[in-house]
Short mmCIF file of C-alpha atoms in Angstrom, two decimals:
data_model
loop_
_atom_site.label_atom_id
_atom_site.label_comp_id
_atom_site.label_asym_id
_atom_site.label_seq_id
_atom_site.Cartn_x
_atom_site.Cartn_y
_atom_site.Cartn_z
CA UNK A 1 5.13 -5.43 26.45
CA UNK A 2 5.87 -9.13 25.20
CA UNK A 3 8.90 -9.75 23.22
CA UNK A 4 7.71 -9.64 19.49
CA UNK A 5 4.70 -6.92 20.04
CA UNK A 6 5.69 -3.46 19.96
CA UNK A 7 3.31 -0.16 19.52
CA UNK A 8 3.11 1.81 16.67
CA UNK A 9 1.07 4.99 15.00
CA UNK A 10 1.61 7.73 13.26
CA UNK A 11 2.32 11.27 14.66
CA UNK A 12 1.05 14.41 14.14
CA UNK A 13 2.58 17.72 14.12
CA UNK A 14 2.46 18.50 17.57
CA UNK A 15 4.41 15.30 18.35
CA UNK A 16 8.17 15.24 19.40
CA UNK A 17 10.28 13.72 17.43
CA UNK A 18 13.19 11.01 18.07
CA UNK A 19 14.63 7.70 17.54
CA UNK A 20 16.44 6.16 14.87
CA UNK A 21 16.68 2.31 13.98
CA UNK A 22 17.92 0.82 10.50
CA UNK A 23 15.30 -1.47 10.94
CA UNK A 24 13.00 -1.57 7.45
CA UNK A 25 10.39 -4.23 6.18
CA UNK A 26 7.38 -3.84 3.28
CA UNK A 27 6.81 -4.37 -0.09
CA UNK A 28 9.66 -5.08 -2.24
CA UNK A 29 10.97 -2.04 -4.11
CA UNK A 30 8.48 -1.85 -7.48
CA UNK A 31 7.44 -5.00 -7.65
CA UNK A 32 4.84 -5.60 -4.98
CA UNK A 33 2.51 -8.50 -5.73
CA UNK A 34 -0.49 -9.88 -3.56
CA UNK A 35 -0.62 -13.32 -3.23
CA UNK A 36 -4.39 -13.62 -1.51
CA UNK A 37 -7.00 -12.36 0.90
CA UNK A 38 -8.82 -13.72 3.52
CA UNK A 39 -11.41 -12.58 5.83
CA UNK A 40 -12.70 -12.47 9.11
CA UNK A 41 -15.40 -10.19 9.98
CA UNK A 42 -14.38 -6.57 8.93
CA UNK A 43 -10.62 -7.55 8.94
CA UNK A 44 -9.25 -8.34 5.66
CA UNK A 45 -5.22 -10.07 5.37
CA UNK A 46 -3.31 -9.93 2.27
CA UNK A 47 -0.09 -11.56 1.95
CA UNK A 48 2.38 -9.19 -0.11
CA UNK A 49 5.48 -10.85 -1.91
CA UNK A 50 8.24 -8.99 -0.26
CA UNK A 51 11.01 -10.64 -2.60
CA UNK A 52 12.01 -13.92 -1.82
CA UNK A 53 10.16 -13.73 1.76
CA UNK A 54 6.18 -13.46 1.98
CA UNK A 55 5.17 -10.41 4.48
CA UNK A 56 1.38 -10.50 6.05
CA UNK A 57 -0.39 -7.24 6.14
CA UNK A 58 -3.57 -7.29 8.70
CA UNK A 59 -5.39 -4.19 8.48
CA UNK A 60 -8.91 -2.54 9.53
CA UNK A 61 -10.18 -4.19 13.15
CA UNK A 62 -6.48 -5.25 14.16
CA UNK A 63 -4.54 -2.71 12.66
CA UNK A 64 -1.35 -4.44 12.86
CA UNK A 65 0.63 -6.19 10.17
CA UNK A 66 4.11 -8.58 10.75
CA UNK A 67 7.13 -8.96 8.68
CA UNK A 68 8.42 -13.05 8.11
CA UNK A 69 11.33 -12.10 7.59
CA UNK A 70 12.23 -10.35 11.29
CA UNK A 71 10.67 -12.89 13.54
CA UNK A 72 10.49 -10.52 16.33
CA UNK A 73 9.19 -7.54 14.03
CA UNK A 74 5.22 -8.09 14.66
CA UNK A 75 3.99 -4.48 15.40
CA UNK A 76 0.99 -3.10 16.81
CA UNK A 77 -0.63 0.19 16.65
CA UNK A 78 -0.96 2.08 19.84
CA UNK A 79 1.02 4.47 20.05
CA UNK A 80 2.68 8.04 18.60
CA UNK A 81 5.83 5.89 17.52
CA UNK A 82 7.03 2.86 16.88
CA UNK A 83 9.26 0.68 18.85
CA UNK A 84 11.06 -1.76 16.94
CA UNK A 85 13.75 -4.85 18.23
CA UNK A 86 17.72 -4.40 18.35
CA UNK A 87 19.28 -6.89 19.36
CA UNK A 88 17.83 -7.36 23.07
CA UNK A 89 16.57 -3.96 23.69
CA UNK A 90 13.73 -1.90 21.78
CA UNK A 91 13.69 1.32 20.19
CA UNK A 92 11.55 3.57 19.23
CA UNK A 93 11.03 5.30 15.82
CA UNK A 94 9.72 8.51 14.98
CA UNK A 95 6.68 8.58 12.23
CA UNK A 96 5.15 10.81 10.66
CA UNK A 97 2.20 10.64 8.74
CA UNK A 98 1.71 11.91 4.77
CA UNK A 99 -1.08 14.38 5.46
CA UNK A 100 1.70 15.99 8.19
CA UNK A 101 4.53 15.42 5.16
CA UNK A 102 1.69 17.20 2.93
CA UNK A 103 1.80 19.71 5.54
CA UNK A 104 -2.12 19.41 5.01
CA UNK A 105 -4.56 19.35 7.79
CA UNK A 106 -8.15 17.26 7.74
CA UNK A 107 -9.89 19.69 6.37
CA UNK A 108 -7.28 19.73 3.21
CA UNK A 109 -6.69 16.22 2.59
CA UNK A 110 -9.30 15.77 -0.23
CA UNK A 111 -7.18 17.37 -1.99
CA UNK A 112 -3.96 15.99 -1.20
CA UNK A 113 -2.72 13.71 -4.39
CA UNK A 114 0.33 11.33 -5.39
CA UNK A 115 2.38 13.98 -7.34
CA UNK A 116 2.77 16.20 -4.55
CA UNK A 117 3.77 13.11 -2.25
CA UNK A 118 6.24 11.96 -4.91
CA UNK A 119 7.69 15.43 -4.98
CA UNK A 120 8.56 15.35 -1.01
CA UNK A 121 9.99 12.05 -1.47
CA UNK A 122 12.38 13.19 -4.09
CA UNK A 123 13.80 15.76 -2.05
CA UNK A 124 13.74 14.26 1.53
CA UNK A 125 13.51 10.82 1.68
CA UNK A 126 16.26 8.64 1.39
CA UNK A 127 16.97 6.35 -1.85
CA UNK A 128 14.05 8.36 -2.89
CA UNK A 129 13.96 6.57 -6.51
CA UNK A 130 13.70 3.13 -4.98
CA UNK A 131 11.16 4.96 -2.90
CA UNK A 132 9.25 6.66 -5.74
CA UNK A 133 8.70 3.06 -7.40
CA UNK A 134 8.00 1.15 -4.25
CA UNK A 135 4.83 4.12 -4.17
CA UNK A 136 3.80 3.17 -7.46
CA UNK A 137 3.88 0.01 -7.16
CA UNK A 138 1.82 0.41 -3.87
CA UNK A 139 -1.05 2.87 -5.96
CA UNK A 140 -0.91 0.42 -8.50
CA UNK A 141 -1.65 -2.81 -5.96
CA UNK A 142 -4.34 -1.01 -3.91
CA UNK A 143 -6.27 -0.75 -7.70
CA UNK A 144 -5.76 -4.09 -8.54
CA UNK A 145 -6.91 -4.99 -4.93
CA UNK A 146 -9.85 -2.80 -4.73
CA UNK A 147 -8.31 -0.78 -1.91
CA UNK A 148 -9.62 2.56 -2.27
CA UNK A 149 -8.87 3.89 1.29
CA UNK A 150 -5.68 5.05 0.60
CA UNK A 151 -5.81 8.45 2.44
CA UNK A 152 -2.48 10.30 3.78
CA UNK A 153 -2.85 8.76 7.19
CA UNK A 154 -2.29 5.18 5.55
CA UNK A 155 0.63 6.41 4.08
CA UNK A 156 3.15 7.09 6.30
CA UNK A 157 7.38 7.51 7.19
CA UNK A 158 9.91 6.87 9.74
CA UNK A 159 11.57 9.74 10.55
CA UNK A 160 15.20 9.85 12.40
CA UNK A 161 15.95 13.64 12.48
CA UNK A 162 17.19 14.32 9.51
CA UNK A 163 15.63 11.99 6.68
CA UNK A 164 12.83 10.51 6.22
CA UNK A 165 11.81 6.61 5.35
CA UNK A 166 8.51 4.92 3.90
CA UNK A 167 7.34 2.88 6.59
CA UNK A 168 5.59 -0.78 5.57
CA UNK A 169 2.60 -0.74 3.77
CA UNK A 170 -0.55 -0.93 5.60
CA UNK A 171 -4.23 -1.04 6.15
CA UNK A 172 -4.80 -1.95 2.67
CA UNK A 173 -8.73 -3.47 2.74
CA UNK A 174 -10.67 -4.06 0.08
CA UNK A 175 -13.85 -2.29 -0.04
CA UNK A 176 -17.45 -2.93 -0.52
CA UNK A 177 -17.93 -2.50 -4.30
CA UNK A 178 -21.24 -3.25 -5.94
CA UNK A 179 -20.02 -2.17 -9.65
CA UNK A 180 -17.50 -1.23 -11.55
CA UNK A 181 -16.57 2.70 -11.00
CA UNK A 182 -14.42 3.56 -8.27
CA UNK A 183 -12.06 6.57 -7.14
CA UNK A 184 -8.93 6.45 -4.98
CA UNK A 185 -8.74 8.66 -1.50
CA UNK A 186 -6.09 10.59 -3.18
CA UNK A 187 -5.73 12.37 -6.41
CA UNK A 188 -3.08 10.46 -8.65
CA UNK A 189 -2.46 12.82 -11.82
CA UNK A 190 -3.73 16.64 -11.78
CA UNK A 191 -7.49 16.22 -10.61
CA UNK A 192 -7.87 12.57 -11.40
CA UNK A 193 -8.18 9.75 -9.14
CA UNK A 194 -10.23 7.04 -10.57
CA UNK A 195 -9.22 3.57 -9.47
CA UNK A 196 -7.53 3.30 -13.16
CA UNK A 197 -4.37 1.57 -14.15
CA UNK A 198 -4.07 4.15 -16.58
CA UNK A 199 -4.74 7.03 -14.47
CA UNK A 200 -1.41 5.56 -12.83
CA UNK A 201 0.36 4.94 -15.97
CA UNK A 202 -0.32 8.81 -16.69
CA UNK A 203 1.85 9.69 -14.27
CA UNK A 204 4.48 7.62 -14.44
CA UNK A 205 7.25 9.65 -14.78
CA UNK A 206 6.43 11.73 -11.40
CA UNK A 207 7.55 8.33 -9.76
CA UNK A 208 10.84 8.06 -11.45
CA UNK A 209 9.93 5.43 -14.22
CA UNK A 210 9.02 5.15 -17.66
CA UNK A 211 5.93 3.39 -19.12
CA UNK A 212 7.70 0.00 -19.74
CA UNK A 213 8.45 0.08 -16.12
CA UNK A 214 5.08 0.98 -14.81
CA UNK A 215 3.97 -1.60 -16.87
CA UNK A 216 6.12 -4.50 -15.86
CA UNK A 217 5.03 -3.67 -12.02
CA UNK A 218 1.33 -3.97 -13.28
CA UNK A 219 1.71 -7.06 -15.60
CA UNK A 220 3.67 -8.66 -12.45
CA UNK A 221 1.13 -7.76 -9.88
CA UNK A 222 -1.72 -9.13 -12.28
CA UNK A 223 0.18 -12.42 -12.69
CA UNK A 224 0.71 -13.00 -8.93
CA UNK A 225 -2.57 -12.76 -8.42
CA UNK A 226 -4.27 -15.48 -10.81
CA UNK A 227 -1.54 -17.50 -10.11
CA UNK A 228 -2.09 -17.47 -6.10
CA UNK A 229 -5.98 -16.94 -5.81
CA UNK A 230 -7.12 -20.20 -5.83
CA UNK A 231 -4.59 -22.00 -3.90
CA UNK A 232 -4.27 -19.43 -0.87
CA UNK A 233 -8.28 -18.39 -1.10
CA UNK A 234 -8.15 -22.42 0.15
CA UNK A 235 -5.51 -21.37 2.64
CA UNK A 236 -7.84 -18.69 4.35
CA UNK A 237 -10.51 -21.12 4.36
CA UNK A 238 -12.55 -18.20 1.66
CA UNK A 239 -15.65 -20.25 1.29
CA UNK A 240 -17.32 -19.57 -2.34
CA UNK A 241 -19.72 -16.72 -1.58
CA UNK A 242 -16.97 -14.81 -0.85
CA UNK A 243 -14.76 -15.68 -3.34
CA UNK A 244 -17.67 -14.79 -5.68
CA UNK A 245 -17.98 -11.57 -3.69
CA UNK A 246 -14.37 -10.47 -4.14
CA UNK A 247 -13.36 -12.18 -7.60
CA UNK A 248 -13.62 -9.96 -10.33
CA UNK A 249 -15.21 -6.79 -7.87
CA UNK A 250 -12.84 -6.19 -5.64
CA UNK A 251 -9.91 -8.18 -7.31
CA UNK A 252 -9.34 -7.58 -10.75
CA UNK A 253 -12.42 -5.08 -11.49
CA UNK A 254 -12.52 -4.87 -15.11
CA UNK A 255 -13.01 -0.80 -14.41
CA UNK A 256 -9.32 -0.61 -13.41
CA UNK A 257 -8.16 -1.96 -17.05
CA UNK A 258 -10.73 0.90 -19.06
CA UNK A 259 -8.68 2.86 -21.26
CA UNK A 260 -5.50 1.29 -21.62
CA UNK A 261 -3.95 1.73 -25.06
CA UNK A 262 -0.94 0.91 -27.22
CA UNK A 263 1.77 -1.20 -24.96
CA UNK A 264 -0.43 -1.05 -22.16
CA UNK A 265 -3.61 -2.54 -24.16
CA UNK A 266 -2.42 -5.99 -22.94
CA UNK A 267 -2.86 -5.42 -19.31
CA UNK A 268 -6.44 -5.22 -19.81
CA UNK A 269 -6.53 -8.74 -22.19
CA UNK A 270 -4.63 -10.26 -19.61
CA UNK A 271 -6.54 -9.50 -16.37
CA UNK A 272 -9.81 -10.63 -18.86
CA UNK A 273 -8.35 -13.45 -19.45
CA UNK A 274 -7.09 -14.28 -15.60
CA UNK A 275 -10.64 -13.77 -14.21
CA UNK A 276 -12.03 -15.91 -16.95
CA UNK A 277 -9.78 -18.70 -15.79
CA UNK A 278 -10.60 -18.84 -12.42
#
């Protein structure tokens, strides 16, 4: 395998277990913020704000996504693990998907939802409130992107025998949308799942935050984005068709900002007046 490449995928039950690495990359802790997408042919890149340091996220035909900040950190899924640089040797990581951490199997995961998932996390996942709002903030971005595939094999954790990790964020694709109304792949608060900043704010206190907080991440996220569209839609070379296609549908869709009241009312003025702008 070259240097810089390594295989990656997420395990199943039946799979052994083993490895440990401190190595860690993703979205940074609760206030993940896309920058742009791009596409070429089914494959859709969005660059995620990973603090100071921009991360690149490639998902659906290449399935493989790179951290900037760990030049020799590009993974690729192959395998039942993930092999990861130290130093000059490799390692491989244990992962485990959420539907196994559900302990759901295929037939079950329609009903598997972000409460429950936030309740493993508290008990066995280390810094598990840094871990809760990194989630959230996740949720919150795949709305605000128009990512509504985000089933319990796209979530996933490193495991290293005793605790587990969330892994980097992943296959996040925005999908064909020809209105407004959308659902998420898994429940968010009791039976709901519509693709509905407020559905999230409704349950922000299962992820360890108060409204204020939930909000912030949101307002952030929505910022990011009308500040970055243009310039980096220019980067990808997104011709205006798509742009069209995307702005407003996919990006932004006015259905994610229904309902919002009180402190959270502004959310919804704000994204109006972002996609107005631009």
């Amino acid at each position: 395998m070259a240097k810089g490449q390594a295989g990656i995928e997420a395990m199943d039950k039946r799979d052994g277990l083993g490895g440990a690495d401190e190595w860690q990359a993703g979205l940074s802790i609760g206030v993940a913020t896309v920058l742009t997408a791009s596409v070429s042919s089914s494959c859709m890149a969005v660059r995620i704000a990973s603090g100071p340091t921009p991360s690149r996220f490639i998902c659906r035909n290449s399935r493989s996504w790179a951290n900037s900040s760990h030049p020799s950190a590009h993974l690729r899924w192959r395998a039942r693990y993930a092999t990861v640089p130290t130093g000059n040797d490799w390692h491989r990581r244990a992962m485990v998907s959420a539907l196994t951490i559900l302990e759901l199997d295929e037939m079950q995961a329609r009903y598997a939802s972000y409460q429950d998932l936030a309740e493993k996390i508290r008990f066995r996942f280390i810094n598990p409130t840094a871990t809760l709002h990194e989630l959230f903030a996740r949720l919150t971005f795949n709305i605000l992107v128009g990512n509504v595939d985000d089933h319990t094999r796209n979530h996933a954790a490193f495991w290293d025998g005793a605790q587990l990790a969330l892994t980097p964020a992943y296959d996040i694709c925005p999908q064909a949308r020809a209105g407004e109304e959308a659902s998420q792949a898994m429940l968010i608060v009791g039976r709901h799942r519509s693709s509905q900043i407020a559905t999230c704010l409704a349950a922000a206190g299962d992820f360890h935050m108060t409204s204020d907080q939930a909000i912030a991440i949101v307002s952030r996220q929505i910022e990011t984005i009308g500040a970055q569209w243009l310039a980096l839609c220019d980067e990808a070379s997104l011709g205006p068709v798509d742009r069209a296609l995307f702005w407003g549908r996919q990006f932004l869709n006015p259905f994610a900002f229904y309902e919002l009241e009180g402190p959270a009312a502004v959310l919804a003025e704000r994204a109006a007046t972002i996609r107005g702008q631009v």
